[in-house]
PDB file of C-alpha atoms in Angstrom:
ATOM      1  CA  TRP A  14      91.417   9.978 154.699  1.00  0.00           C
ATOM      2  CA  LEU A  15      90.876  10.094 158.437  1.00  0.00           C
ATOM      3  CA  VAL A  16      91.950   6.482 158.871  1.00  0.00           C
ATOM      4  CA  ASP A  17      94.972   7.011 156.610  1.00  0.00           C
ATOM      5  CA  HIS A  18      96.006  10.052 158.662  1.00  0.00           C
ATOM      6  CA  ILE A  19      95.726   8.205 161.976  1.00  0.00           C
ATOM      7  CA  ARG A  20      97.509   5.138 160.598  1.00  0.00           C
ATOM      8  CA  ALA A  21     100.401   7.254 159.244  1.00  0.00           C
ATOM      9  CA  ALA A  22     100.813   9.384 162.394  1.00  0.00           C
ATOM     10  CA  GLU A  23     104.112   9.203 164.248  1.00  0.00           C
ATOM     11  CA  PRO A  24     105.111   7.603 166.448  1.00  0.00           C
ATOM     12  CA  ALA A  25     103.781   4.402 164.946  1.00  0.00           C
ATOM     13  CA  ASP A  26     102.843   3.023 168.366  1.00  0.00           C
ATOM     14  CA  ALA A  27     100.991   6.124 169.610  1.00  0.00           C
ATOM     15  CA  PRO A  28      97.715   5.056 171.232  1.00  0.00           C
ATOM     16  CA  VAL A  29      94.394   6.678 170.425  1.00  0.00           C
ATOM     17  CA  PHE A  30      91.892   8.281 172.761  1.00  0.00           C
ATOM     18  CA  LEU A  31      88.499   8.396 171.071  1.00  0.00           C
ATOM     19  CA  LEU A  32      86.185  11.073 172.403  1.00  0.00           C
ATOM     20  CA  THR A  33      83.727   9.885 169.788  1.00  0.00           C
ATOM     21  CA  ASN A  34      82.013   6.498 169.610  1.00  0.00           C
ATOM     22  CA  ASP A  35      83.594   5.555 166.291  1.00  0.00           C
ATOM     23  CA  ARG A  36      85.449   2.509 167.656  1.00  0.00           C
ATOM     24  CA  MET A  37      85.972   1.150 164.145  1.00  0.00           C
ATOM     25  CA  LEU A  38      88.656   3.838 163.739  1.00  0.00           C
ATOM     26  CA  LEU A  39      90.916   1.834 166.063  1.00  0.00           C
ATOM     27  CA  LEU A  40      90.582  -1.320 164.011  1.00  0.00           C
ATOM     28  CA  LEU A  41      90.921   0.359 160.623  1.00  0.00           C
ATOM     29  CA  SER A  42      93.881   2.511 161.656  1.00  0.00           C
ATOM     30  CA  GLU A  43      95.584  -0.451 163.361  1.00  0.00           C
ATOM     31  CA  ARG A  44      96.001   1.544 166.577  1.00  0.00           C
ATOM     32  CA  GLU A  45      95.526   0.621 170.219  1.00  0.00           C
ATOM     33  CA  SER A  46      93.248   2.508 172.577  1.00  0.00           C
ATOM     34  CA  LEU A  47      94.881   4.603 175.278  1.00  0.00           C
ATOM     35  CA  PHE A  48      92.171   3.281 177.619  1.00  0.00           C
ATOM     36  CA  PRO A  49      91.609  -0.387 176.670  1.00  0.00           C
ATOM     37  CA  ASP A  50      90.404  -1.096 180.206  1.00  0.00           C
ATOM     38  CA  HIS A  51      87.636   1.508 179.875  1.00  0.00           C
ATOM     39  CA  THR A  52      86.562   1.017 176.251  1.00  0.00           C
ATOM     40  CA  PHE A  53      83.102  -0.339 177.038  1.00  0.00           C
ATOM     41  CA  VAL A  54      82.191   2.287 179.628  1.00  0.00           C
ATOM     42  CA  LEU A  55      83.614   5.196 177.601  1.00  0.00           C
ATOM     43  CA  SER A  56      81.616   4.057 174.583  1.00  0.00           C
ATOM     44  CA  GLY A  57      78.486   3.777 176.696  1.00  0.00           C
ATOM     45  CA  VAL A  58      79.057   7.271 178.080  1.00  0.00           C
ATOM     46  CA  GLY A  59      79.083   8.576 174.523  1.00  0.00           C
ATOM     47  CA  TRP A  60      75.782   6.866 173.791  1.00  0.00           C
ATOM     48  CA  ASP A  61      74.413   7.983 177.182  1.00  0.00           C
ATOM     49  CA  ILE A  62      73.467   4.397 178.042  1.00  0.00           C
ATOM     50  CA  VAL A  63      75.700   3.755 181.061  1.00  0.00           C
ATOM     51  CA  ALA A  64      74.043   3.773 184.447  1.00  0.00           C
ATOM     52  CA  ALA A  65      75.320   6.451 186.809  1.00  0.00           C
ATOM     53  CA  PRO A  66      77.036   3.987 189.214  1.00  0.00           C
ATOM     54  CA  ASP A  67      79.079   2.471 186.351  1.00  0.00           C
ATOM     55  CA  ARG A  68      79.802   5.871 184.836  1.00  0.00           C
ATOM     56  CA  ASP A  69      80.890   7.200 188.209  1.00  0.00           C
ATOM     57  CA  ARG A  70      83.547   4.464 188.440  1.00  0.00           C
ATOM     58  CA  LEU A  71      85.491   6.284 185.738  1.00  0.00           C
ATOM     59  CA  ASP A  72      88.217   8.155 187.566  1.00  0.00           C
ATOM     60  CA  ALA A  73      88.742  11.430 185.688  1.00  0.00           C
ATOM     61  CA  GLU A  74      92.042  12.040 187.466  1.00  0.00           C
ATOM     62  CA  GLU A  75      93.350   8.631 186.409  1.00  0.00           C
ATOM     63  CA  LEU A  76      92.316   9.300 182.793  1.00  0.00           C
ATOM     64  CA  ILE A  77      94.064  12.677 182.876  1.00  0.00           C
ATOM     65  CA  GLN A  78      97.199  11.160 184.413  1.00  0.00           C
ATOM     66  CA  ARG A  79      97.341   8.569 181.667  1.00  0.00           C
ATOM     67  CA  LEU A  80      96.999  11.325 179.056  1.00  0.00           C
ATOM     68  CA  GLU A  81      99.810  13.229 180.775  1.00  0.00           C
ATOM     69  CA  ARG A  82     102.119  10.195 180.996  1.00  0.00           C
ATOM     70  CA  GLU A  83     101.693   9.154 177.380  1.00  0.00           C
ATOM     71  CA  PRO A  84     104.293  11.112 175.362  1.00  0.00           C
ATOM     72  CA  ASP A  85     102.268  11.626 172.182  1.00  0.00           C
ATOM     73  CA  PRO A  86      98.738  10.212 172.191  1.00  0.00           C
ATOM     74  CA  ILE A  87      96.334  10.775 169.333  1.00  0.00           C
ATOM     75  CA  VAL A  88      92.934  12.191 170.331  1.00  0.00           C
ATOM     76  CA  VAL A  89      90.021  11.924 167.921  1.00  0.00           C
ATOM     77  CA  ASP A  90      87.166  14.356 168.454  1.00  0.00           C
ATOM     78  CA  ARG A  91      84.023  14.961 166.424  1.00  0.00           C
ATOM     79  CA  ASP A  92      81.108  17.351 166.281  1.00  0.00           C
ATOM     80  CA  ASP A  93      78.420  14.943 167.415  1.00  0.00           C
ATOM     81  CA  VAL A  94      76.236  14.009 170.373  1.00  0.00           C
ATOM     82  CA  SER A  95      78.602  11.286 171.650  1.00  0.00           C
ATOM     83  CA  VAL A  96      81.333  13.871 172.214  1.00  0.00           C
ATOM     84  CA  ASP A  97      78.796  16.234 173.786  1.00  0.00           C
ATOM     85  CA  ASN A  98      77.815  13.446 176.211  1.00  0.00           C
ATOM     86  CA  PHE A  99      81.435  12.639 177.003  1.00  0.00           C
ATOM     87  CA  ARG A 100      82.163  16.302 177.713  1.00  0.00           C
ATOM     88  CA  ALA A 101      79.088  16.577 179.948  1.00  0.00           C
ATOM     89  CA  TYR A 102      79.922  13.488 182.035  1.00  0.00           C
ATOM     90  CA  LEU A 103      83.713  13.971 182.190  1.00  0.00           C
ATOM     91  CA  PRO A 104      84.224  17.736 182.091  1.00  0.00           C
ATOM     92  CA  ASP A 105      87.660  17.630 183.763  1.00  0.00           C
ATOM     93  CA  VAL A 106      89.001  15.271 181.107  1.00  0.00           C
ATOM     94  CA  ALA A 107      87.440  17.372 178.339  1.00  0.00           C
ATOM     95  CA  ARG A 108      88.979  20.513 179.812  1.00  0.00           C
ATOM     96  CA  TYR A 109      92.399  18.821 180.001  1.00  0.00           C
ATOM     97  CA  VAL A 110      92.159  17.885 176.315  1.00  0.00           C
ATOM     98  CA  ASP A 111      91.048  21.408 175.384  1.00  0.00           C
ATOM     99  CA  ASP A 112      93.917  22.970 177.331  1.00  0.00           C
ATOM    100  CA  ASN A 113      96.701  20.615 176.256  1.00  0.00           C
ATOM    101  CA  PHE A 114      95.952  19.424 172.729  1.00  0.00           C
ATOM    102  CA  ARG A 115      95.782  21.227 169.396  1.00  0.00           C
ATOM    103  CA  VAL A 116      94.018  20.310 166.172  1.00  0.00           C
ATOM    104  CA  GLU A 117      96.473  18.626 163.840  1.00  0.00           C
ATOM    105  CA  TYR A 118      94.061  17.457 161.157  1.00  0.00           C
ATOM    106  CA  ARG A 119      90.433  18.088 160.309  1.00  0.00           C
ATOM    107  CA  ILE A 120      88.132  16.322 157.889  1.00  0.00           C
ATOM    108  CA  GLY A 121      84.365  16.665 157.846  1.00  0.00           C
ATOM    109  CA  THR A 122      83.141  16.592 161.441  1.00  0.00           C
ATOM    110  CA  PHE A 123      86.296  14.842 162.717  1.00  0.00           C
ATOM    111  CA  ARG A 124      89.350  16.388 164.341  1.00  0.00           C
ATOM    112  CA  VAL A 125      92.652  14.737 165.202  1.00  0.00           C
ATOM    113  CA  LEU A 126      94.373  16.410 168.138  1.00  0.00           C
ATOM    114  CA  ARG A 127      97.959  16.121 169.380  1.00  0.00           C
ATOM    115  CA  LYS A 128      99.710  17.508 172.432  1.00  0.00           C
ATOM    116  CA  GLY A 129     100.489  21.206 172.283  1.00  0.00           C
ATOM    117  CA  ARG A 130      98.763  24.485 173.010  1.00  0.00           C
ATOM    118  CA  PRO A 131      95.579  24.965 170.971  1.00  0.00           C
ATOM    119  CA  GLY A 132      96.181  27.288 168.077  1.00  0.00           C
TER     120      GLY A 132
END
């Protein structure tokens, strides 16, 4: 159901920002990542396996600016340790998502968020 929801979301070309490490969601939903140039490092951050120098190369401001510029990105969040790690290492990005996205769909431990004030 999660994959079906992401696949059916409009606009059809909306990219996905995964806060979770479930990269298979991109393939199964036939969506592109909002951060294809950071996929490896973001995934490693979630698993807490990226060395500090590599992790520190992630520019939180650049990630936030890309989220701001994209008209309607899809954010996938989950109640799990990978999201906890992401939020710990990139608190400014996590805060931006919390402040600017609302839950559109929820299934199990997954949440799909879209731009708008949290409700």
